[in-house]
Amino acid sequence: MRSFEEDEALADIRVIASDMDLTLLADDGSLPPNMDERIRALDAAGLTFAAASGRPLYTLRDMFGHLEDRMAYISDNGAAVLCRGEVIYKSLLGHDVIQELTEFTLGRELGIPTVCGLDACYIRECDRAYDSVFRVFYHNIEYVDSLDHLGERLGVDFNKFTIYFPGANAVAMRDAVYLPTFGERLSVTCGGAVWIDIMNHGVDKSAGLARLCEHLGVGPEGAAAFGDTDNDVEMLEWAHHSYLVANAEKRMEPHARFRVPSNNDRGVALVIDRILSAH
């Protein structure tokens, strides 16, 4: 892959979308030092930074809420998009689809289901043992006795169904089970080795980025994207300035144009500084 230093058209960039886990965030979950200042500087220069994540909107708000009027969120793998405090897009799964996915997952004991709403994530009480894992991604959790007909019982809308695989076999389960069963009707992707995320058909980070760019009057040539894993593929392929962090698996290389230093070496921040210098 070409080095990020070979991307010479940085002055064309108007929107910067970055995946969070293992891309913008270091292995310890920390943001790059002075990330707040970078986001403010981008905003002042007329550019928009977007946190693009499988994480839900409320978790991203906890992480960046004090900057919400200066940036964007592409949350739930594109199922909800917010720009400077305004929700510009959301895609809700039908209650019947949630019920079907719940029955399928639990009936085959395929993993631990979590049902993601705009304001909270719903998880069975019997799975509370994994709370420390869930809390990293879902800051608002409602533990319930059963997920059966959850939407009808609670009167809540959902935009993502996620299965947690403690054995880190999510990619294999996606390819062998979930894609053959649901891939023609729904968007099925992996957020790393332990998560399968399922959204409405056509929902992914690239669609979320495209909607954000359309809202801002920007095309693919004005978009930069950073990622490391499967749920970043479409976004990396859509953005003209696409960057893969050095810690990503080799199988991801065909999907991006440039290589940047790893998440722990703060590759995203390094390129953002170069973009700011070009403006």
CSV table of C-alpha atoms in Angstrom, one decimal:
chain,number,residue,atom,x,y,z
A,1,MET,CA,0.0,0.0,0.0
A,2,ARG,CA,1.0,3.6,-0.5
A,3,SER,CA,2.1,5.7,2.4
A,4,PHE,CA,-0.3,8.4,3.6
A,5,GLU,CA,2.5,10.9,2.8
A,6,GLU,CA,1.8,10.2,-0.9
A,7,ASP,CA,-1.7,11.7,-0.7
A,8,GLU,CA,-1.1,15.2,-2.0
A,9,ALA,CA,-4.7,16.4,-2.5
A,10,LEU,CA,-5.3,17.2,1.1
A,11,ALA,CA,-6.7,20.7,0.4
A,12,ASP,CA,-9.7,19.0,-1.3
A,13,ILE,CA,-10.8,17.3,1.9
A,14,ARG,CA,-13.9,18.7,3.7
A,15,VAL,CA,-15.1,15.8,5.7
A,16,ILE,CA,-13.0,13.4,7.8
A,17,ALA,CA,-14.7,10.2,9.1
A,18,SER,CA,-12.8,7.9,11.5
A,19,ASP,CA,-13.7,4.6,12.9
A,20,MET,CA,-13.2,4.5,16.7
A,21,ASP,CA,-12.0,1.2,18.1
A,22,LEU,CA,-8.5,0.2,17.0
A,23,THR,CA,-8.4,3.1,14.6
A,24,LEU,CA,-8.8,6.5,16.4
A,25,LEU,CA,-8.7,4.9,19.9
A,26,ALA,CA,-5.6,3.3,21.2
A,27,ASP,CA,-5.7,-0.2,22.5
A,28,ASP,CA,-6.4,1.2,26.0
A,29,GLY,CA,-9.5,3.0,24.6
A,30,SER,CA,-8.0,6.5,24.8
A,31,LEU,CA,-8.4,9.3,22.3
A,32,PRO,CA,-5.3,10.9,20.9
A,33,PRO,CA,-3.9,13.7,23.1
A,34,ASN,CA,-5.4,17.1,22.1
A,35,MET,CA,-8.1,15.6,19.9
A,36,ASP,CA,-10.6,18.2,21.2
A,37,GLU,CA,-8.3,20.9,19.8
A,38,ARG,CA,-8.1,19.2,16.5
A,39,ILE,CA,-11.9,18.9,16.2
A,40,ARG,CA,-12.3,22.6,17.0
A,41,ALA,CA,-9.6,23.5,14.5
A,42,LEU,CA,-11.2,21.5,11.8
A,43,ASP,CA,-14.6,23.2,12.5
A,44,ALA,CA,-13.0,26.6,12.5
A,45,ALA,CA,-11.4,25.8,9.1
A,46,GLY,CA,-14.8,24.8,7.7
A,47,LEU,CA,-14.1,21.0,7.8
A,48,THR,CA,-16.2,18.4,9.6
A,49,PHE,CA,-14.9,15.6,11.7
A,50,ALA,CA,-17.2,12.6,12.1
A,51,ALA,CA,-16.8,9.7,14.5
A,52,ALA,CA,-17.9,6.7,12.5
A,53,SER,CA,-18.6,3.7,14.7
A,54,GLY,CA,-20.7,0.7,15.5
A,55,ARG,CA,-21.2,2.4,18.8
A,56,PRO,CA,-24.6,3.9,19.5
A,57,LEU,CA,-25.4,7.6,19.4
A,58,TYR,CA,-25.6,8.0,23.2
A,59,THR,CA,-22.2,6.5,23.7
A,60,LEU,CA,-20.6,8.8,21.1
A,61,ARG,CA,-22.3,11.7,22.8
A,62,ASP,CA,-20.7,10.7,26.1
A,63,MET,CA,-17.3,10.7,24.4
A,64,PHE,CA,-17.7,13.9,22.4
A,65,GLY,CA,-20.8,15.6,23.7
A,66,HIS,CA,-19.1,18.9,24.6
A,67,LEU,CA,-18.1,19.1,20.9
A,68,GLU,CA,-21.5,18.0,19.4
A,69,ASP,CA,-22.1,21.4,17.8
A,70,ARG,CA,-18.7,21.2,16.0
A,71,MET,CA,-18.7,17.7,14.6
A,72,ALA,CA,-20.8,14.7,13.4
A,73,TYR,CA,-21.6,11.2,14.5
A,74,ILE,CA,-22.1,8.3,12.1
A,75,SER,CA,-23.3,5.9,14.8
A,76,ASP,CA,-24.6,2.3,14.8
A,77,ASN,CA,-22.6,1.6,11.5
A,78,GLY,CA,-24.6,4.3,9.7
A,79,ALA,CA,-28.1,3.6,11.2
A,80,ALA,CA,-28.1,7.1,12.8
A,81,VAL,CA,-26.3,10.2,11.6
A,82,LEU,CA,-26.0,13.4,13.5
A,83,CYS,CA,-24.4,16.6,12.3
A,84,ARG,CA,-23.7,19.5,14.6
A,85,GLY,CA,-26.5,18.5,16.9
A,86,GLU,CA,-29.1,17.7,14.2
A,87,VAL,CA,-30.2,14.1,13.5
A,88,ILE,CA,-30.1,14.1,9.7
A,89,TYR,CA,-30.8,10.3,9.2
A,90,LYS,CA,-32.0,7.2,11.1
A,91,SER,CA,-33.0,3.8,9.9
A,92,LEU,CA,-35.2,1.7,12.3
A,93,LEU,CA,-35.5,-2.1,12.2
A,94,GLY,CA,-39.0,-3.5,12.3
A,95,HIS,CA,-40.1,-5.2,15.5
A,96,ASP,CA,-40.8,-8.3,13.5
A,97,VAL,CA,-37.2,-8.4,12.3
A,98,ILE,CA,-35.9,-8.0,15.8
A,99,GLN,CA,-38.1,-10.9,17.0
A,100,GLU,CA,-36.9,-13.0,14.1
A,101,LEU,CA,-33.2,-12.3,14.8
A,102,THR,CA,-33.7,-12.9,18.5
A,103,GLU,CA,-35.4,-16.3,18.0
A,104,PHE,CA,-32.8,-17.3,15.4
A,105,THR,CA,-29.8,-16.4,17.7
A,106,LEU,CA,-31.2,-17.9,20.9
A,107,GLY,CA,-32.7,-20.9,19.3
A,108,ARG,CA,-29.4,-22.0,17.9
A,109,GLU,CA,-27.3,-20.8,20.8
A,110,LEU,CA,-25.1,-18.8,18.4
A,111,GLY,CA,-24.0,-16.0,20.7
A,112,ILE,CA,-25.3,-13.3,23.1
A,113,PRO,CA,-27.9,-11.0,21.5
A,114,THR,CA,-28.1,-7.3,22.3
A,115,VAL,CA,-30.9,-5.1,20.9
A,116,CYS,CA,-29.9,-1.6,20.2
A,117,GLY,CA,-32.2,1.4,20.5
A,118,LEU,CA,-31.5,5.1,20.0
A,119,ASP,CA,-31.4,5.7,23.8
A,120,ALA,CA,-30.4,2.4,25.3
A,121,CYS,CA,-29.2,-1.2,24.6
A,122,TYR,CA,-31.4,-4.1,25.8
A,123,ILE,CA,-29.7,-7.2,27.1
A,124,ARG,CA,-31.0,-10.3,28.9
A,125,GLU,CA,-30.5,-10.3,32.7
A,126,CYS,CA,-28.8,-13.7,32.4
A,127,ASP,CA,-26.0,-12.2,30.3
A,128,ARG,CA,-25.1,-9.6,32.9
A,129,ALA,CA,-21.8,-11.5,33.5
A,130,TYR,CA,-20.4,-9.7,30.4
A,131,ASP,CA,-21.4,-6.3,31.7
A,132,SER,CA,-17.8,-5.0,31.7
A,133,VAL,CA,-17.5,-5.7,28.0
A,134,PHE,CA,-20.9,-4.3,27.1
A,135,ARG,CA,-20.3,-1.1,29.1
A,136,VAL,CA,-17.4,-0.1,26.9
A,137,PHE,CA,-19.7,0.2,23.9
A,138,TYR,CA,-23.1,0.7,25.4
A,139,HIS,CA,-23.1,3.3,28.1
A,140,ASN,CA,-26.9,3.0,28.6
A,141,ILE,CA,-28.0,-0.6,29.3
A,142,GLU,CA,-31.4,-1.9,30.2
A,143,TYR,CA,-31.3,-5.5,31.5
A,144,VAL,CA,-34.5,-7.4,30.9
A,145,ASP,CA,-35.8,-10.8,31.8
A,146,SER,CA,-36.6,-11.6,28.1
A,147,LEU,CA,-36.0,-10.1,24.7
A,148,ASP,CA,-39.2,-11.7,23.4
A,149,HIS,CA,-41.4,-9.2,21.5
A,150,LEU,CA,-39.3,-6.5,23.2
A,151,GLY,CA,-40.4,-3.6,21.0
A,152,GLU,CA,-44.1,-4.3,21.5
A,153,ARG,CA,-43.7,-4.7,25.2
A,154,LEU,CA,-41.7,-1.6,25.8
A,155,GLY,CA,-42.9,0.6,22.9
A,156,VAL,CA,-39.3,1.3,21.9
A,157,ASP,CA,-37.7,1.5,18.4
A,158,PHE,CA,-34.5,-0.2,17.5
A,159,ASN,CA,-31.9,0.4,14.8
A,160,LYS,CA,-29.3,-2.4,15.2
A,161,PHE,CA,-29.2,-6.0,16.4
A,162,THR,CA,-25.8,-7.1,17.7
A,163,ILE,CA,-24.5,-10.5,18.7
A,164,TYR,CA,-21.5,-10.8,21.0
A,165,PHE,CA,-19.3,-13.8,20.6
A,166,PRO,CA,-17.0,-14.4,23.6
A,167,GLY,CA,-15.1,-17.0,21.7
A,168,ALA,CA,-14.0,-14.3,19.1
A,169,ASN,CA,-15.5,-16.3,16.2
A,170,ALA,CA,-17.7,-13.5,14.9
A,171,VAL,CA,-16.2,-13.5,11.3
A,172,ALA,CA,-16.6,-17.2,10.9
A,173,MET,CA,-20.2,-17.1,12.2
A,174,ARG,CA,-21.0,-14.2,9.9
A,175,ASP,CA,-19.8,-16.0,6.8
A,176,ALA,CA,-21.2,-19.4,7.7
A,177,VAL,CA,-24.5,-18.6,9.3
A,178,TYR,CA,-25.7,-15.0,9.3
A,179,LEU,CA,-24.8,-13.9,5.8
A,180,PRO,CA,-26.3,-16.9,4.1
A,181,THR,CA,-29.5,-16.6,6.2
A,182,PHE,CA,-30.0,-12.8,6.3
A,183,GLY,CA,-27.6,-11.2,3.8
A,184,GLU,CA,-30.1,-10.7,1.0
A,185,ARG,CA,-32.5,-8.8,3.3
A,186,LEU,CA,-30.3,-7.1,5.9
A,187,SER,CA,-26.9,-5.5,6.2
A,188,VAL,CA,-24.6,-7.9,8.1
A,189,THR,CA,-21.1,-7.0,9.2
A,190,CYS,CA,-18.5,-7.6,11.8
A,191,GLY,CA,-17.2,-5.0,14.2
A,192,GLY,CA,-14.0,-6.9,15.0
A,193,ALA,CA,-13.6,-10.5,16.2
A,194,VAL,CA,-16.4,-10.6,18.8
A,195,TRP,CA,-19.3,-8.6,17.3
A,196,ILE,CA,-21.8,-9.2,14.4
A,197,ASP,CA,-23.9,-6.1,13.7
A,198,ILE,CA,-27.1,-6.3,11.7
A,199,MET,CA,-29.0,-3.3,10.3
A,200,ASN,CA,-31.5,-2.6,7.6
A,201,HIS,CA,-30.4,-3.5,4.1
A,202,GLY,CA,-28.2,-0.7,2.6
A,203,VAL,CA,-27.2,0.6,6.0
A,204,ASP,CA,-23.4,0.8,6.5
A,205,LYS,CA,-20.8,3.4,7.3
A,206,SER,CA,-20.4,4.4,3.7
A,207,ALA,CA,-24.1,5.1,3.4
A,208,GLY,CA,-23.9,7.1,6.6
A,209,LEU,CA,-20.9,9.0,5.3
A,210,ALA,CA,-22.6,9.7,2.0
A,211,ARG,CA,-25.6,11.1,3.7
A,212,LEU,CA,-23.5,13.3,5.8
A,213,CYS,CA,-21.5,14.5,2.8
A,214,GLU,CA,-24.7,15.2,0.9
A,215,HIS,CA,-26.0,17.2,3.8
A,216,LEU,CA,-22.8,19.3,3.7
A,217,GLY,CA,-22.6,19.5,-0.1
A,218,VAL,CA,-19.4,17.4,-0.4
A,219,GLY,CA,-18.7,14.5,-2.8
A,220,PRO,CA,-16.4,11.4,-2.4
A,221,GLU,CA,-13.4,13.4,-3.6
A,222,GLY,CA,-13.8,15.7,-0.6
A,223,ALA,CA,-14.1,12.8,2.0
A,224,ALA,CA,-11.4,11.1,4.0
A,225,ALA,CA,-12.0,7.9,5.9
A,226,PHE,CA,-10.0,5.9,8.4
A,227,GLY,CA,-10.6,2.3,9.4
A,228,ASP,CA,-9.3,-1.1,10.4
A,229,THR,CA,-11.9,-3.8,10.0
A,230,ASP,CA,-14.9,-5.3,8.2
A,231,ASN,CA,-17.5,-2.7,9.1
A,232,ASP,CA,-15.2,0.0,7.7
A,233,VAL,CA,-14.9,-1.6,4.2
A,234,GLU,CA,-17.6,0.2,2.4
A,235,MET,CA,-16.7,3.6,3.9
A,236,LEU,CA,-13.0,3.1,2.9
A,237,GLU,CA,-14.1,2.2,-0.6
A,238,TRP,CA,-16.4,5.2,-0.9
A,239,ALA,CA,-14.1,8.0,0.3
A,240,HIS,CA,-11.5,9.2,-2.2
A,241,HIS,CA,-9.0,9.7,0.6
A,242,SER,CA,-9.1,6.3,2.4
A,243,TYR,CA,-6.6,5.3,5.0
A,244,LEU,CA,-6.0,1.9,6.7
A,245,VAL,CA,-4.2,1.9,10.1
A,246,ALA,CA,-1.1,-0.2,10.3
A,247,ASN,CA,-2.6,-2.5,12.9
A,248,ALA,CA,-5.4,-3.7,10.5
A,249,GLU,CA,-5.3,-7.2,9.2
A,250,LYS,CA,-3.7,-7.7,5.8
A,251,ARG,CA,-7.0,-8.8,4.3
A,252,MET,CA,-8.2,-5.2,4.6
A,253,GLU,CA,-5.5,-3.8,2.3
A,254,PRO,CA,-7.5,-4.0,-0.9
A,255,HIS,CA,-10.2,-1.6,0.5
A,256,ALA,CA,-8.1,1.5,1.1
A,257,ARG,CA,-5.6,3.6,-0.8
A,258,PHE,CA,-3.1,4.6,1.8
A,259,ARG,CA,-1.5,3.2,5.0
A,260,VAL,CA,-1.1,5.3,8.1
A,261,PRO,CA,0.6,4.5,11.4
A,262,SER,CA,-1.2,2.3,13.9
A,263,ASN,CA,-3.9,3.4,16.4
A,264,ASN,CA,-1.3,3.3,19.2
A,265,ASP,CA,1.0,5.5,17.1
A,266,ARG,CA,-1.9,7.9,16.5
A,267,GLY,CA,-1.9,7.6,12.8
A,268,VAL,CA,-5.3,9.3,12.4
A,269,ALA,CA,-4.2,12.4,14.4
A,270,LEU,CA,-1.1,12.6,12.3
A,271,VAL,CA,-3.0,12.8,9.1
A,272,ILE,CA,-5.5,15.2,10.6
A,273,ASP,CA,-2.6,17.5,11.4
A,274,ARG,CA,-1.4,17.3,7.8
A,275,ILE,CA,-4.9,18.1,6.5
A,276,LEU,CA,-5.1,21.1,8.8
A,277,SER,CA,-1.8,22.3,7.5
A,278,ALA,CA,-3.1,22.0,3.9
A,279,HIS,CA,-5.9,24.4,4.7
